[in-house]
Amino acid sequence: MKSWSIIMLIPLVLSLGILPSLQSEITPNAEALISQGKALTEINSKKVCGDMLCSEISDNKKEIKNSEIITAKKGLFPSAMDYAVTGPEIDPEKGYAVIEIGDGLYWITDGNYQMMFLTTGEGVIVVDAPMGLGDKIQQAISDVTSEKVTHLIYTHIHKDHVGSAGIFPKDTTYVSHIDTADHLAMKNDSQRPVPTVTFDDKYILMVGDQVLELSYIGPFHSKGDIVIYSPAHKVIMAVDLFHPKAAPFQYFGIARDMGEHIAAHDKILAMDWDIIISGHEPILGTPEHLKFNKEFTLQVLDNAIIAMQTTQPSADYFGDLADKCAELTVEQYPDLKDIKVSPVENCVSMVFYAMID
Ligand SMILES: [Zn+2]
C-alpha cells in the first residue's frame, strides 16, 4: 500500500473506533492483570502497572474497585500471629514496642495500651494516640519511617485512647464518626483536635498505597465508636470492646448500651479478618479471642438471670443479685486473667440489662 493511502485510512480507522480497541489489546487494564495473577509492581492513585505495562484507572470506576487494586500486593505477616499468643518485649528505656505486622502496617504497644499506624508512601495514617504514650508515638513512628503524619483517625471519644492526638502537625487531617466530632467540639480540648473529616455510616480512606474502611456499627462502648478495617492485611481495629484472653474491664468496659455491646461481637465476627487491635493487653487479638469474649459475656447474662430466679428479696436485693452472679462467673472461669478484678461490677451491668433493658 502506498504511503498516501495509509494517511487517507487514518480518519476511517479513528471513526470506526478501531485504534482504541487495538490499544486495549496492547494495554490490558489493572483488573485483567490481577485476574491473570500478574504482580502489580508500581501503584499510585492514577496509574497501575504490571511487570511490563501500565494502564490509567478511569475516574468513573467505583472507589471500592480502586481500593482492591491498590491493596492487591499487601498482606499480614505470618509472624503477627505469634503476638496473639505472647506480647513483644518492651524496651524499658523506650517504654514501647513498634512492630510491622503487615506491609506498612505497624502496631505500637506499651504492654497495656495499643494503637496502629500505616505508612502509605504519601504520609502516615495514625489510628488513635493514647494519652499515656504521648511523645513516644512520634518517636515510634520515626523509628521506622521518615514519612510525616498526615492523617489521624479517632476510634472513639475517650481521652485515654486519643488524648495525645494534639501532638501532630497543625495540617494533620483528623477523621472520626460524626458523634465523636460533636463530642470533641463540645469539649474544646487542644489535645483532641476536632475532626474535619466525619462520616455517619461508612468512609473509605485512601492515602498513597493504603486503604482503610471505616464503619459505624453502633455505640458498642461509648460514643462515636468505629471499626477500622484494612482489607488488604485482614486487620481490624475496634477499641475497648474486649480484652483478648482476659476478663472485661469493669462494667464491661463501661459499656453504655449492653445490647449494642453484645451485638457488636457478631457484627465484627461477620467480617473477614485475622487480627484485631483491641486497644488493650500486651497481645493482638484473633477471631477465637473475640468468640470467647462473646461466650463469656452471654454466660454472665445467664448468671444474672439465674441470680434473679434464685435470690430472695432483701434490703440490698441488687447487691445480692450481683454477688450471686459474680460468684457463679468466677467459679466458671477460674483461670481467666483478671477474672477476680471486677466480677461484681460486670454483673451489676448485666443484672440491670437483664432486668430492665
Ligand atoms: Zn474507651
Coordinates of C-alpha atoms and ligand atoms in Angstrom, one line a residue:
M1 CA 0.0 0.0 0.0
K2 CA 1.3 3.4 -0.9
S3 CA 2.1 5.8 1.9
W4 CA -0.6 8.3 0.9
S5 CA -3.3 5.6 1.1
I6 CA -2.3 4.9 4.7
I7 CA -2.6 8.6 5.5
M8 CA -6.1 8.5 3.9
L9 CA -7.1 5.5 6.0
I10 CA -6.3 7.0 9.4
P11 CA -9.5 9.1 9.7
L12 CA -11.5 6.0 8.8
V13 CA -9.8 3.8 11.4
L14 CA -10.4 6.5 14.1
S15 CA -14.0 7.0 13.2
L16 CA -14.6 3.2 13.4
G17 CA -13.1 3.1 16.9
I18 CA -10.5 0.6 15.7
L19 CA -7.5 2.3 17.3
P20 CA -9.0 2.3 20.9
S21 CA -9.8 -1.4 20.7
L22 CA -6.4 -2.2 19.4
Q23 CA -4.9 -0.1 22.2
S24 CA -6.9 -2.0 24.9
E25 CA -5.5 -5.2 23.5
I26 CA -2.0 -3.9 23.9
T27 CA -2.6 -2.2 27.3
P28 CA -4.8 -4.5 29.5
N29 CA -6.5 -2.9 32.5
A30 CA -5.4 -3.5 36.0
E31 CA -8.2 -5.9 36.9
A32 CA -7.2 -8.0 33.9
L33 CA -3.6 -8.1 35.1
I34 CA -4.7 -9.1 38.6
S35 CA -7.1 -11.8 37.2
Q36 CA -4.1 -13.2 35.3
G37 CA -2.1 -13.4 38.5
K38 CA 0.4 -10.8 37.5
A39 CA 2.1 -8.8 40.2
L40 CA 1.5 -5.1 40.4
T41 CA 4.9 -3.6 40.8
E42 CA 4.2 0.2 40.8
I43 CA 1.0 1.7 42.0
N44 CA -0.2 5.2 42.7
S45 CA -3.7 6.8 42.8
K46 CA -3.9 7.1 39.0
K47 CA -1.7 4.6 37.3
V48 CA -1.5 0.8 37.8
C49 CA 1.4 -1.1 36.3
G50 CA 2.1 -4.7 35.8
D51 CA 5.5 -6.2 35.1
M52 CA 5.6 -4.7 31.6
L53 CA 2.6 -2.5 31.0
C54 CA 0.7 0.3 32.6
S55 CA -2.9 1.5 32.4
E56 CA -4.7 4.5 33.6
I57 CA -7.6 3.9 36.0
S58 CA -10.5 5.8 34.6
D59 CA -12.2 8.2 37.0
N60 CA -15.6 6.8 36.7
K61 CA -14.7 3.4 38.2
K62 CA -16.1 2.8 41.6
E63 CA -13.8 3.8 44.6
I64 CA -14.0 0.3 46.1
K65 CA -12.6 -1.1 42.9
N66 CA -9.6 1.2 43.2
S67 CA -9.1 0.1 46.8
E68 CA -9.0 -3.5 45.7
I69 CA -6.3 -2.7 43.1
I70 CA -4.2 -0.5 45.4
T71 CA -4.1 -3.1 48.1
A72 CA -3.6 -6.2 45.9
K73 CA 0.0 -6.6 46.9
K74 CA -0.3 -6.1 50.7
G75 CA -0.8 -8.6 53.4
L76 CA -0.4 -9.6 57.1
F77 CA 3.0 -11.2 58.1
P78 CA 2.7 -14.8 59.5
S79 CA 4.8 -13.7 62.4
A80 CA 1.9 -11.4 63.5
M81 CA 0.0 -14.5 64.8
D82 CA 2.8 -15.1 67.3
Y83 CA 1.9 -11.8 69.0
A84 CA -1.6 -13.1 69.5
V85 CA 0.0 -15.7 71.9
T86 CA 2.7 -13.7 73.6
G87 CA 3.3 -10.0 73.6
P88 CA 6.5 -8.4 72.4
E89 CA 9.5 -7.4 74.6
I90 CA 9.1 -3.8 75.7
D91 CA 12.4 -2.0 75.8
P92 CA 12.3 -0.4 79.3
E93 CA 14.2 2.7 78.2
K94 CA 11.8 3.4 75.3
G95 CA 8.7 2.2 77.1
Y96 CA 7.1 0.8 73.9
A97 CA 7.5 -1.7 71.1
V98 CA 6.8 -0.8 67.5
I99 CA 6.3 -3.8 65.2
E100 CA 5.4 -4.1 61.5
I101 CA 2.7 -6.8 61.5
G102 CA 1.9 -6.5 57.8
D103 CA 3.2 -4.5 54.8
G104 CA 3.4 -0.9 56.0
L105 CA 1.1 -1.6 59.0
Y106 CA 2.6 -1.1 62.4
W107 CA 1.4 -1.9 65.9
I108 CA 2.6 0.1 68.9
T109 CA 2.1 -1.2 72.4
D110 CA 3.4 -0.3 75.9
G111 CA 2.1 -3.6 77.2
N112 CA -1.2 -2.0 78.3
Y113 CA -2.4 0.3 75.6
Q114 CA -2.3 -0.4 71.8
M115 CA -2.6 1.6 68.6
M116 CA -1.6 1.3 65.0
F117 CA -0.2 3.4 62.1
L118 CA 0.3 2.8 58.4
T119 CA 3.0 4.1 56.0
T120 CA 1.5 5.0 52.6
G121 CA 4.3 6.5 50.5
E122 CA 2.4 9.8 50.9
G123 CA 2.3 10.2 54.6
V124 CA 1.5 8.2 57.8
I125 CA -2.1 7.4 58.8
V126 CA -2.3 7.1 62.7
V127 CA -5.2 5.4 64.4
D128 CA -5.5 6.6 68.0
A129 CA -3.0 8.3 70.2
P130 CA -3.3 7.1 73.8
M131 CA -2.7 9.8 76.4
G132 CA -0.1 7.6 78.2
L133 CA 2.0 7.1 75.1
G134 CA 2.3 10.9 74.4
D135 CA 5.6 11.8 72.6
K136 CA 6.5 8.1 72.4
I137 CA 4.1 7.8 69.4
Q138 CA 6.1 10.2 67.2
Q139 CA 9.3 8.6 68.4
A140 CA 8.0 5.1 67.4
I141 CA 6.9 6.4 64.0
S142 CA 10.3 8.0 63.5
D143 CA 12.0 4.7 64.4
V144 CA 10.6 3.1 61.2
T145 CA 9.8 5.8 58.6
S146 CA 10.8 9.3 57.6
E147 CA 7.2 9.9 56.3
K148 CA 5.3 12.7 58.1
V149 CA 1.9 12.1 59.8
T150 CA -0.8 13.3 57.6
H151 CA -4.0 11.6 59.0
L152 CA -5.2 10.7 62.4
I153 CA -8.3 8.5 62.9
Y154 CA -10.2 8.5 66.3
T155 CA -11.6 5.2 67.3
H156 CA -13.9 6.9 69.8
I157 CA -14.1 9.9 72.1
H158 CA -12.1 8.7 75.2
K159 CA -9.0 10.6 76.3
D160 CA -7.1 7.6 77.4
H161 CA -7.0 6.4 73.8
V162 CA -6.9 9.7 71.8
G163 CA -5.7 12.2 74.4
S164 CA -2.3 12.7 72.6
A165 CA -3.9 13.5 69.2
G166 CA -2.8 17.1 69.5
I167 CA 0.9 16.3 69.2
F168 CA 0.8 16.1 65.4
P169 CA 1.3 18.9 62.9
K170 CA -1.4 21.5 62.6
D171 CA -2.2 20.4 59.0
T172 CA -2.9 16.8 60.0
T173 CA -6.3 15.6 58.8
Y174 CA -8.4 14.3 61.7
V175 CA -11.1 11.7 60.8
S176 CA -13.9 10.4 63.0
H177 CA -17.5 9.5 63.3
I178 CA -19.8 12.5 63.5
D179 CA -20.7 11.8 67.1
T180 CA -17.0 11.9 68.1
A181 CA -16.6 15.2 66.3
D182 CA -19.7 16.6 68.1
H183 CA -18.4 15.5 71.4
L184 CA -14.9 16.9 70.9
A185 CA -16.3 20.2 69.7
M186 CA -18.1 20.5 73.0
K187 CA -15.0 19.5 75.0
N188 CA -12.7 22.1 73.4
D189 CA -9.6 20.1 74.3
S190 CA -6.4 21.1 72.5
Q191 CA -5.1 17.6 72.8
R192 CA -8.1 16.2 71.0
P193 CA -8.5 18.4 67.9
V194 CA -12.0 18.5 66.4
P195 CA -12.1 16.3 63.3
T196 CA -12.6 18.0 59.9
V197 CA -13.5 14.8 58.1
T198 CA -16.5 13.0 59.5
F199 CA -19.0 10.3 58.5
D200 CA -22.2 8.7 59.7
D201 CA -22.1 5.2 58.3
K202 CA -19.1 4.3 56.2
Y203 CA -16.0 6.0 55.0
I204 CA -13.1 4.8 52.8
L205 CA -9.8 6.5 53.5
M206 CA -7.3 6.1 50.6
V207 CA -3.9 7.6 51.1
G208 CA -1.0 6.6 48.8
D209 CA -0.9 2.8 48.7
Q210 CA -3.1 2.1 51.7
V211 CA -6.8 1.8 52.1
L212 CA -8.8 1.7 55.3
E213 CA -12.6 1.1 55.5
L214 CA -14.1 2.9 58.5
S215 CA -17.6 1.8 59.6
Y216 CA -20.1 2.6 62.3
I217 CA -21.8 -0.5 63.8
G218 CA -23.4 1.2 66.8
P219 CA -22.2 2.6 70.1
F220 CA -20.7 -0.7 71.4
H221 CA -18.6 1.0 74.1
S222 CA -19.0 4.8 74.4
K223 CA -19.8 7.4 71.7
G224 CA -18.8 7.5 68.1
D225 CA -17.2 4.0 68.3
I226 CA -16.0 2.9 64.9
V227 CA -14.4 -0.1 63.4
I228 CA -11.3 0.4 61.2
Y229 CA -10.6 -2.3 58.7
S230 CA -7.7 -2.9 56.4
P231 CA -9.0 -5.4 53.8
A232 CA -5.5 -6.0 52.4
H233 CA -4.0 -7.0 55.7
K234 CA -7.2 -8.5 57.2
V235 CA -6.5 -6.5 60.3
I236 CA -9.3 -4.8 62.2
M237 CA -9.2 -2.3 65.0
A238 CA -12.1 -1.9 67.4
V239 CA -11.1 -0.3 70.7
D240 CA -12.5 -1.1 74.2
L241 CA -14.9 -3.8 73.0
F242 CA -12.9 -6.5 74.8
H243 CA -9.6 -7.7 76.3
P244 CA -8.1 -10.6 74.4
K245 CA -7.5 -13.6 76.7
A246 CA -8.7 -11.6 79.8
A247 CA -11.9 -10.7 81.6
P248 CA -13.6 -7.5 80.6
F249 CA -12.7 -4.2 82.3
Q250 CA -15.3 -3.1 84.9
Y251 CA -18.9 -2.7 83.8
F252 CA -17.9 -4.4 80.5
G253 CA -15.5 -1.6 79.7
I254 CA -18.0 0.9 80.9
A255 CA -20.4 -0.1 78.1
R256 CA -23.2 2.5 77.9
D257 CA -25.5 0.2 76.0
M258 CA -25.2 -3.5 76.8
G259 CA -27.4 -4.6 73.9
E260 CA -25.2 -2.8 71.4
H261 CA -22.1 -4.1 73.2
I262 CA -23.3 -7.7 72.8
A263 CA -24.5 -7.3 69.2
A264 CA -21.1 -5.8 68.1
H265 CA -19.4 -9.2 68.6
D266 CA -21.4 -10.9 65.8
K267 CA -21.1 -7.8 63.5
I268 CA -17.3 -7.8 63.8
L269 CA -17.1 -11.6 63.6
A270 CA -19.1 -11.5 60.3
M271 CA -16.2 -9.5 58.7
D272 CA -13.1 -11.2 57.1
W273 CA -10.1 -10.6 59.4
D274 CA -7.3 -12.5 61.1
I275 CA -6.1 -9.9 63.7
I276 CA -7.9 -7.4 65.9
I277 CA -6.2 -4.5 67.6
S278 CA -8.3 -4.2 70.7
G279 CA -6.7 -1.2 72.4
H280 CA -5.6 -3.1 75.5
E281 CA -3.5 -6.0 76.7
P282 CA 0.1 -6.9 75.6
I283 CA -1.2 -9.2 72.8
L284 CA -3.0 -8.9 69.5
G285 CA -6.5 -10.5 69.3
T286 CA -7.9 -13.2 67.0
P287 CA -11.4 -14.2 66.0
E288 CA -11.2 -17.0 68.6
H289 CA -10.5 -14.5 71.3
L290 CA -13.5 -12.4 70.3
K291 CA -15.7 -15.5 70.1
F292 CA -14.6 -16.5 73.6
N293 CA -15.5 -13.0 74.8
K294 CA -18.9 -13.3 73.3
E295 CA -19.5 -16.6 75.0
F296 CA -18.2 -15.2 78.3
T297 CA -20.5 -12.2 78.1
L298 CA -23.5 -14.4 77.3
Q299 CA -22.6 -16.6 80.2
V300 CA -22.6 -13.6 82.6
L301 CA -26.0 -12.7 81.2
D302 CA -27.1 -16.3 82.0
N303 CA -25.6 -15.9 85.5
A304 CA -27.5 -12.6 86.0
I305 CA -30.8 -14.4 85.1
I306 CA -30.1 -17.4 87.4
A307 CA -29.4 -14.9 90.2
M308 CA -32.7 -13.2 89.6
Q309 CA -34.5 -16.6 89.6
T310 CA -32.9 -17.8 92.8
T311 CA -32.4 -14.7 95.1
Q312 CA -34.9 -13.7 97.7
P313 CA -35.9 -10.1 98.1
S314 CA -33.8 -8.2 100.7
A315 CA -32.7 -4.7 101.7
D316 CA -29.8 -5.0 99.3
Y317 CA -31.5 -7.0 96.5
F318 CA -29.4 -5.6 93.6
G319 CA -26.2 -6.1 95.6
D320 CA -27.2 -9.7 96.3
L321 CA -28.0 -10.4 92.6
A322 CA -24.7 -9.0 91.5
D323 CA -22.8 -11.0 94.2
K324 CA -24.6 -14.3 93.2
C325 CA -23.9 -13.6 89.5
A326 CA -20.2 -12.8 90.2
E327 CA -19.8 -15.9 92.4
L328 CA -21.1 -18.1 89.5
T329 CA -18.8 -16.4 87.0
V330 CA -15.6 -16.7 89.0
E331 CA -16.4 -20.4 89.5
Q332 CA -16.9 -20.9 85.8
Y333 CA -13.7 -19.1 84.7
P334 CA -11.2 -19.7 87.5
D335 CA -8.1 -19.4 85.2
L336 CA -9.2 -16.4 83.1
K337 CA -6.8 -13.4 83.5
D338 CA -8.3 -10.6 85.7
I339 CA -11.4 -12.7 86.5
K340 CA -11.3 -11.5 90.1
V341 CA -10.7 -7.9 89.4
S342 CA -14.3 -6.7 88.9
P343 CA -16.8 -9.6 88.6
V344 CA -19.3 -7.8 90.7
E345 CA -19.2 -4.6 88.6
N346 CA -19.6 -6.6 85.5
C347 CA -22.6 -8.4 87.0
V348 CA -24.2 -5.1 88.0
S349 CA -24.2 -4.0 84.4
M350 CA -25.6 -7.4 83.3
V351 CA -28.3 -7.6 86.1
F352 CA -29.7 -4.2 85.0
Y353 CA -29.6 -5.2 81.4
A354 CA -31.4 -8.4 82.1
M355 CA -33.9 -6.8 84.3
I356 CA -34.9 -3.5 82.6
D357 CA -33.4 -3.2 79.2
Ligands
ZN1 ZN -12.9 4.0 75.8

